Amino acid sequence: MQILILGNSKDVHAAHLREAIAQTGTDVDYLDIAQFPTQLRVSWSPQTSEGFLTLPSGQRWNWQSIRSVFWRSLAPIQVPSLPDDQRQIAGNDAMAVLRTVMQSTSTRWVNSWRAYQFHKEKPRQLGVVHQLGITIPDTLVGNDPAAVLAFAQRHAKVIFKPVYGGAYIQPLTPQHLQPERLQLALSCAPIALQEYIPGTNIRTYVIGDRVYGAEIRSPSLDFRLDAQAELLPLTLPDAVEQDCRAIARALWLDWTAIDWRRRPDGQYVFLEANPSPMFIHFERQTRYPITQALVDLLLAD
């Protein structure tokens, strides 16, 4: 049995989990996509569904012997210097092979290519969760100034953030809505607007059937900006635990961190589910066995 970590040793979470798996006596190594196709060698046959992965170290692993791959991070492929037209073809070919082995081999990906792609469509993620009957914030995405102004007028307080992610939440101010500024911003990129949800930040981790929760105490609008934020273990209501598992299933996530806002009246409002969250700080603060749960998940039949 063999396990791969999608990522490399420079990522502290990848290195942490690799060490934990190695302590079980299991063969484990990194699958660093930045080394493909220059150093990694991949083969796969549509007729037999068999193939091999040869690592830079020279180890040759049969895809059928690889129990799991933990998806920590997907680095860009590194195609050698070629003329632009040839470089594009080479890059497309390399990604086609990677997508194939990620979806067609018997190896279990935690999480899958499908889940990773779905995460990049966060408005759609919100829609799916809403269809489960779980409360989400009133949300608008797009670049229509009239729609943005109408949304802002419907709510006393609004926050905005990139549709794709990758930046922090900010409050929407009257200055943002000045006509020239708004037109310029929306001609550059669409935006995601949400009603501000008063209350407390809650983070839950789902690992297989296990669910762990913590209250995050921070005065910051985005707690990720607050190095002093407190993480307090939390006993979740049974209904919220069930919602966590339902969200993970609906988004094809074997493991995830789900962020919520708990309103003053106790209602939980879904914000986002992350398919590759950081977890070491959360584990150290709460003492929840996140690492062991992930190891168990990756080694499970």
Coordinates of C-alpha atoms in Angstrom, one line a residue:
M1 CA 0.0 0.0 0.0
Q2 CA 1.3 3.4 -1.0
I3 CA 0.1 7.0 -0.3
L4 CA 0.9 10.2 -2.1
I5 CA 0.7 13.8 -1.0
L6 CA -0.2 16.2 -3.8
G7 CA 2.2 19.0 -3.0
N8 CA 5.8 19.2 -1.8
S9 CA 7.9 19.5 1.3
K10 CA 7.8 23.4 1.3
D11 CA 4.2 23.2 2.4
V12 CA 4.1 22.7 6.1
H13 CA 0.8 20.9 6.0
A14 CA 2.0 18.5 3.3
A15 CA 5.2 17.8 5.3
H16 CA 3.2 17.3 8.5
L17 CA 0.9 14.8 7.0
R18 CA 3.6 12.9 5.2
E19 CA 5.5 12.5 8.5
A20 CA 2.3 11.2 10.2
I21 CA 1.7 8.7 7.5
A22 CA 5.3 7.5 7.5
Q23 CA 5.1 6.8 11.2
T24 CA 2.5 4.1 10.4
G25 CA 5.1 2.2 8.3
T26 CA 3.3 3.1 5.0
D27 CA 5.2 4.0 1.9
V28 CA 4.5 7.7 1.3
D29 CA 5.9 10.4 -1.0
Y30 CA 5.1 13.7 -2.6
L31 CA 3.4 14.1 -6.0
D32 CA 4.7 17.5 -7.0
I33 CA 2.9 18.5 -10.3
A34 CA 5.5 21.2 -10.9
Q35 CA 7.9 18.3 -11.7
F36 CA 5.6 17.1 -14.6
P37 CA 6.5 16.4 -17.4
T38 CA 10.2 17.3 -16.9
Q39 CA 10.9 14.9 -14.0
L40 CA 7.7 12.9 -13.3
R41 CA 6.9 10.0 -15.7
V42 CA 3.2 8.9 -16.0
S43 CA 1.6 6.2 -18.1
W44 CA -2.0 4.9 -18.3
S45 CA -3.9 2.6 -20.7
P46 CA -7.6 3.1 -21.4
Q47 CA -8.0 -0.6 -22.4
T48 CA -6.6 -2.0 -19.1
S49 CA -7.0 1.0 -16.7
E50 CA -3.5 0.3 -15.7
G51 CA -0.4 2.4 -15.7
F52 CA 2.6 3.6 -13.7
L53 CA 4.0 6.7 -11.9
T54 CA 7.8 7.1 -11.8
L55 CA 8.9 9.7 -9.2
P56 CA 12.1 11.8 -9.6
S57 CA 13.7 9.5 -7.1
G58 CA 13.4 6.6 -9.5
Q59 CA 10.6 4.8 -7.6
R60 CA 8.1 3.3 -10.0
W61 CA 4.6 2.9 -8.5
N62 CA 1.7 1.1 -10.1
W63 CA -1.4 3.3 -10.0
Q64 CA -3.4 0.2 -8.7
S65 CA -1.1 -0.1 -5.7
I66 CA -1.5 3.5 -4.7
R67 CA -4.3 3.5 -2.0
S68 CA -4.8 7.3 -1.8
V69 CA -3.6 10.7 -2.8
F70 CA -4.1 13.6 -0.4
W71 CA -4.9 16.8 -2.3
R72 CA -2.9 19.5 -0.6
S73 CA -2.0 21.8 -3.5
L74 CA -1.9 21.6 -7.3
A75 CA 1.1 23.4 -8.6
P76 CA 1.3 24.7 -12.2
I77 CA 2.9 22.2 -14.6
Q78 CA 6.4 23.2 -15.8
V79 CA 6.5 22.9 -19.6
P80 CA 10.1 23.5 -21.0
S81 CA 10.8 26.6 -23.0
L82 CA 9.1 26.1 -26.4
P83 CA 7.6 28.4 -29.1
D84 CA 4.3 29.7 -27.9
D85 CA 2.1 27.5 -30.1
Q86 CA 4.1 24.3 -29.1
R87 CA 4.1 25.4 -25.4
Q88 CA 0.3 25.6 -25.4
I89 CA -0.1 22.2 -27.0
A90 CA 2.4 20.7 -24.6
G91 CA 0.7 22.2 -21.6
N92 CA -2.7 21.0 -22.8
D93 CA -1.4 17.5 -23.3
A94 CA 0.2 17.4 -19.9
M95 CA -3.0 18.5 -18.1
A96 CA -5.1 16.1 -20.1
V97 CA -2.9 13.2 -18.8
L98 CA -3.1 14.5 -15.3
R99 CA -6.9 14.9 -15.4
T100 CA -7.2 11.4 -16.8
V101 CA -5.2 9.7 -14.0
M102 CA -6.9 11.8 -11.4
Q103 CA -10.3 10.6 -12.5
S104 CA -9.8 7.2 -14.2
T105 CA -7.4 5.2 -12.0
S106 CA -8.5 3.2 -9.0
T107 CA -6.6 5.5 -6.7
R108 CA -8.7 7.4 -4.2
W109 CA -8.2 11.2 -4.3
V110 CA -8.9 13.1 -1.1
N111 CA -10.3 15.3 -2.5
S112 CA -11.1 14.5 -6.1
W113 CA -10.6 16.5 -9.3
R114 CA -14.4 16.9 -9.5
A115 CA -14.5 18.4 -6.0
Y116 CA -11.5 20.7 -6.7
Q117 CA -13.2 22.0 -9.9
F118 CA -16.5 22.6 -8.2
H119 CA -14.7 24.6 -5.5
K120 CA -13.6 27.1 -8.2
E121 CA -17.3 27.8 -8.8
K122 CA -18.2 29.2 -5.4
P123 CA -21.6 30.8 -6.4
R124 CA -22.6 27.3 -7.7
Q125 CA -21.5 25.8 -4.4
L126 CA -23.8 28.2 -2.6
G127 CA -26.6 27.2 -4.8
V128 CA -26.2 23.5 -4.2
V129 CA -26.1 24.1 -0.4
H130 CA -29.2 26.3 -0.6
Q131 CA -31.0 23.4 -2.4
L132 CA -30.2 21.2 0.6
G133 CA -32.4 23.5 2.7
I134 CA -29.5 25.1 4.5
T135 CA -29.5 28.9 5.0
I136 CA -27.0 30.9 3.0
P137 CA -26.5 34.7 3.0
D138 CA -28.4 36.7 0.4
T139 CA -25.8 36.8 -2.4
L140 CA -25.2 38.5 -5.8
V141 CA -22.5 37.9 -8.3
G142 CA -21.8 39.7 -11.5
N143 CA -20.7 43.0 -13.0
D144 CA -24.0 44.8 -13.6
P145 CA -23.9 48.2 -11.8
A146 CA -27.6 48.5 -11.5
A147 CA -27.9 45.1 -9.9
V148 CA -25.1 45.9 -7.5
L149 CA -26.7 49.2 -6.4
A150 CA -30.1 47.5 -6.0
F151 CA -28.5 44.8 -3.8
A152 CA -26.7 47.4 -1.7
Q153 CA -30.0 49.3 -1.1
R154 CA -31.7 46.1 0.1
H155 CA -29.3 45.5 3.0
A156 CA -28.1 47.7 5.9
K157 CA -24.6 46.2 5.6
V158 CA -23.0 44.4 2.7
I159 CA -19.6 42.8 2.3
F160 CA -17.8 42.0 -0.9
K161 CA -15.1 39.6 -2.0
P162 CA -13.7 38.0 -5.2
V163 CA -16.0 35.5 -6.8
Y164 CA -13.1 33.0 -7.2
G165 CA -11.6 33.7 -3.8
G166 CA -8.0 34.5 -2.9
A167 CA -8.5 37.7 -1.1
Y168 CA -10.0 38.9 2.1
I169 CA -13.6 40.1 2.8
Q170 CA -14.2 43.8 2.9
P171 CA -17.2 46.0 3.8
L172 CA -19.0 47.7 1.0
T173 CA -18.9 51.5 1.5
P174 CA -20.6 54.4 -0.2
Q175 CA -17.3 55.3 -1.8
H176 CA -17.3 51.9 -3.6
L177 CA -20.7 52.8 -5.1
Q178 CA -19.7 56.1 -6.6
P179 CA -20.7 55.8 -10.3
E180 CA -17.3 56.2 -11.9
R181 CA -15.5 54.0 -9.4
L182 CA -18.2 51.3 -9.7
Q183 CA -18.2 51.3 -13.5
L184 CA -14.4 51.1 -13.6
A185 CA -14.3 48.2 -11.1
L186 CA -17.0 46.2 -12.7
S187 CA -15.6 46.7 -16.2
C188 CA -12.4 44.9 -14.9
A189 CA -14.0 42.0 -13.1
P190 CA -17.3 40.7 -11.6
I191 CA -17.7 40.7 -7.9
A192 CA -19.4 38.7 -5.1
L193 CA -21.7 40.7 -2.7
Q194 CA -23.3 39.2 0.4
E195 CA -25.5 40.6 3.2
Y196 CA -23.5 40.9 6.3
I197 CA -24.5 38.2 8.8
P198 CA -24.1 39.4 12.5
G199 CA -23.0 36.8 15.0
T200 CA -20.1 34.4 15.7
N201 CA -17.7 32.7 13.3
I202 CA -17.8 28.9 13.5
R203 CA -15.5 26.5 11.7
T204 CA -16.3 22.8 11.3
Y205 CA -14.1 20.1 9.9
V206 CA -15.7 17.0 8.2
I207 CA -13.3 14.0 7.8
G208 CA -15.3 11.0 6.6
D209 CA -18.1 10.7 9.1
R210 CA -16.3 12.7 11.8
V211 CA -17.3 16.3 12.4
Y212 CA -15.4 18.7 14.7
G213 CA -16.4 22.3 15.5
A214 CA -15.0 25.4 17.0
E215 CA -16.1 28.9 17.8
I216 CA -13.7 31.5 16.5
R217 CA -13.6 34.6 18.6
S218 CA -12.2 37.6 16.7
P219 CA -13.3 41.3 16.3
S220 CA -12.1 41.2 12.6
L221 CA -14.5 41.1 9.7
D222 CA -12.3 38.3 8.3
F223 CA -10.8 36.2 11.1
R224 CA -8.0 35.1 8.9
L225 CA -6.5 38.5 9.4
D226 CA -6.4 38.1 13.2
A227 CA -3.4 36.2 14.5
Q228 CA -4.9 36.5 18.0
A229 CA -8.2 34.9 17.1
E230 CA -9.3 32.3 19.8
L231 CA -10.4 28.8 18.7
L232 CA -12.7 27.2 21.3
P233 CA -13.9 23.6 20.9
L234 CA -17.7 23.6 20.4
T235 CA -20.4 20.9 20.7
L236 CA -22.4 21.3 17.6
P237 CA -26.2 20.8 17.5
D238 CA -27.1 17.5 15.9
A239 CA -28.8 19.2 13.0
V240 CA -25.7 21.2 12.2
E241 CA -23.6 18.0 12.3
Q242 CA -26.0 16.4 9.9
D243 CA -25.9 19.5 7.6
C244 CA -22.1 19.3 7.6
R245 CA -22.2 15.7 6.4
A246 CA -24.8 16.5 3.8
I247 CA -22.8 19.4 2.5
A248 CA -19.7 17.3 2.2
R249 CA -21.6 14.6 0.2
A250 CA -23.3 17.1 -2.1
L251 CA -19.9 18.8 -2.9
W252 CA -18.1 15.4 -3.3
L253 CA -15.8 16.1 -0.4
D254 CA -14.2 13.3 1.6
W255 CA -12.9 16.0 3.9
T256 CA -13.5 19.7 4.2
A257 CA -13.5 22.8 6.4
I258 CA -16.9 24.5 6.5
D259 CA -17.3 28.1 7.7
W260 CA -20.5 29.3 9.2
R261 CA -21.9 32.4 10.9
R262 CA -24.0 31.7 14.0
R263 CA -26.6 34.4 14.3
P264 CA -27.4 35.8 17.8
D265 CA -30.6 33.7 17.7
G266 CA -28.5 30.5 17.2
Q267 CA -29.2 30.0 13.5
Y268 CA -26.2 28.7 11.5
V269 CA -25.6 30.4 8.1
F270 CA -23.3 28.6 5.6
L271 CA -20.5 30.6 4.1
E272 CA -18.1 28.3 2.4
A273 CA -16.7 24.8 2.2
N274 CA -12.9 24.4 1.5
P275 CA -11.6 21.2 -0.2
S276 CA -8.0 21.7 1.0
P277 CA -8.0 23.7 4.2
M278 CA -5.2 24.4 6.6
F279 CA -5.6 22.4 9.9
I280 CA -2.5 22.4 12.0
H281 CA -3.3 25.6 14.0
F282 CA -6.9 24.5 14.4
E283 CA -5.7 21.1 15.7
R284 CA -3.2 22.6 18.2
Q285 CA -5.7 25.1 19.5
T286 CA -8.6 22.7 19.9
R287 CA -6.8 19.4 20.4
Y288 CA -9.1 17.7 18.0
P289 CA -7.3 14.7 16.3
I290 CA -7.5 16.1 12.8
T291 CA -4.2 14.6 11.7
Q292 CA -5.0 11.1 12.9
A293 CA -8.5 11.3 11.4
L294 CA -6.9 12.2 8.0
V295 CA -4.4 9.4 8.3
D296 CA -7.2 6.9 9.1
L297 CA -9.2 8.2 6.1
L298 CA -6.2 7.8 3.7
L299 CA -5.4 4.3 4.9
A300 CA -9.0 3.1 5.0
D301 CA -10.1 0.4 2.5

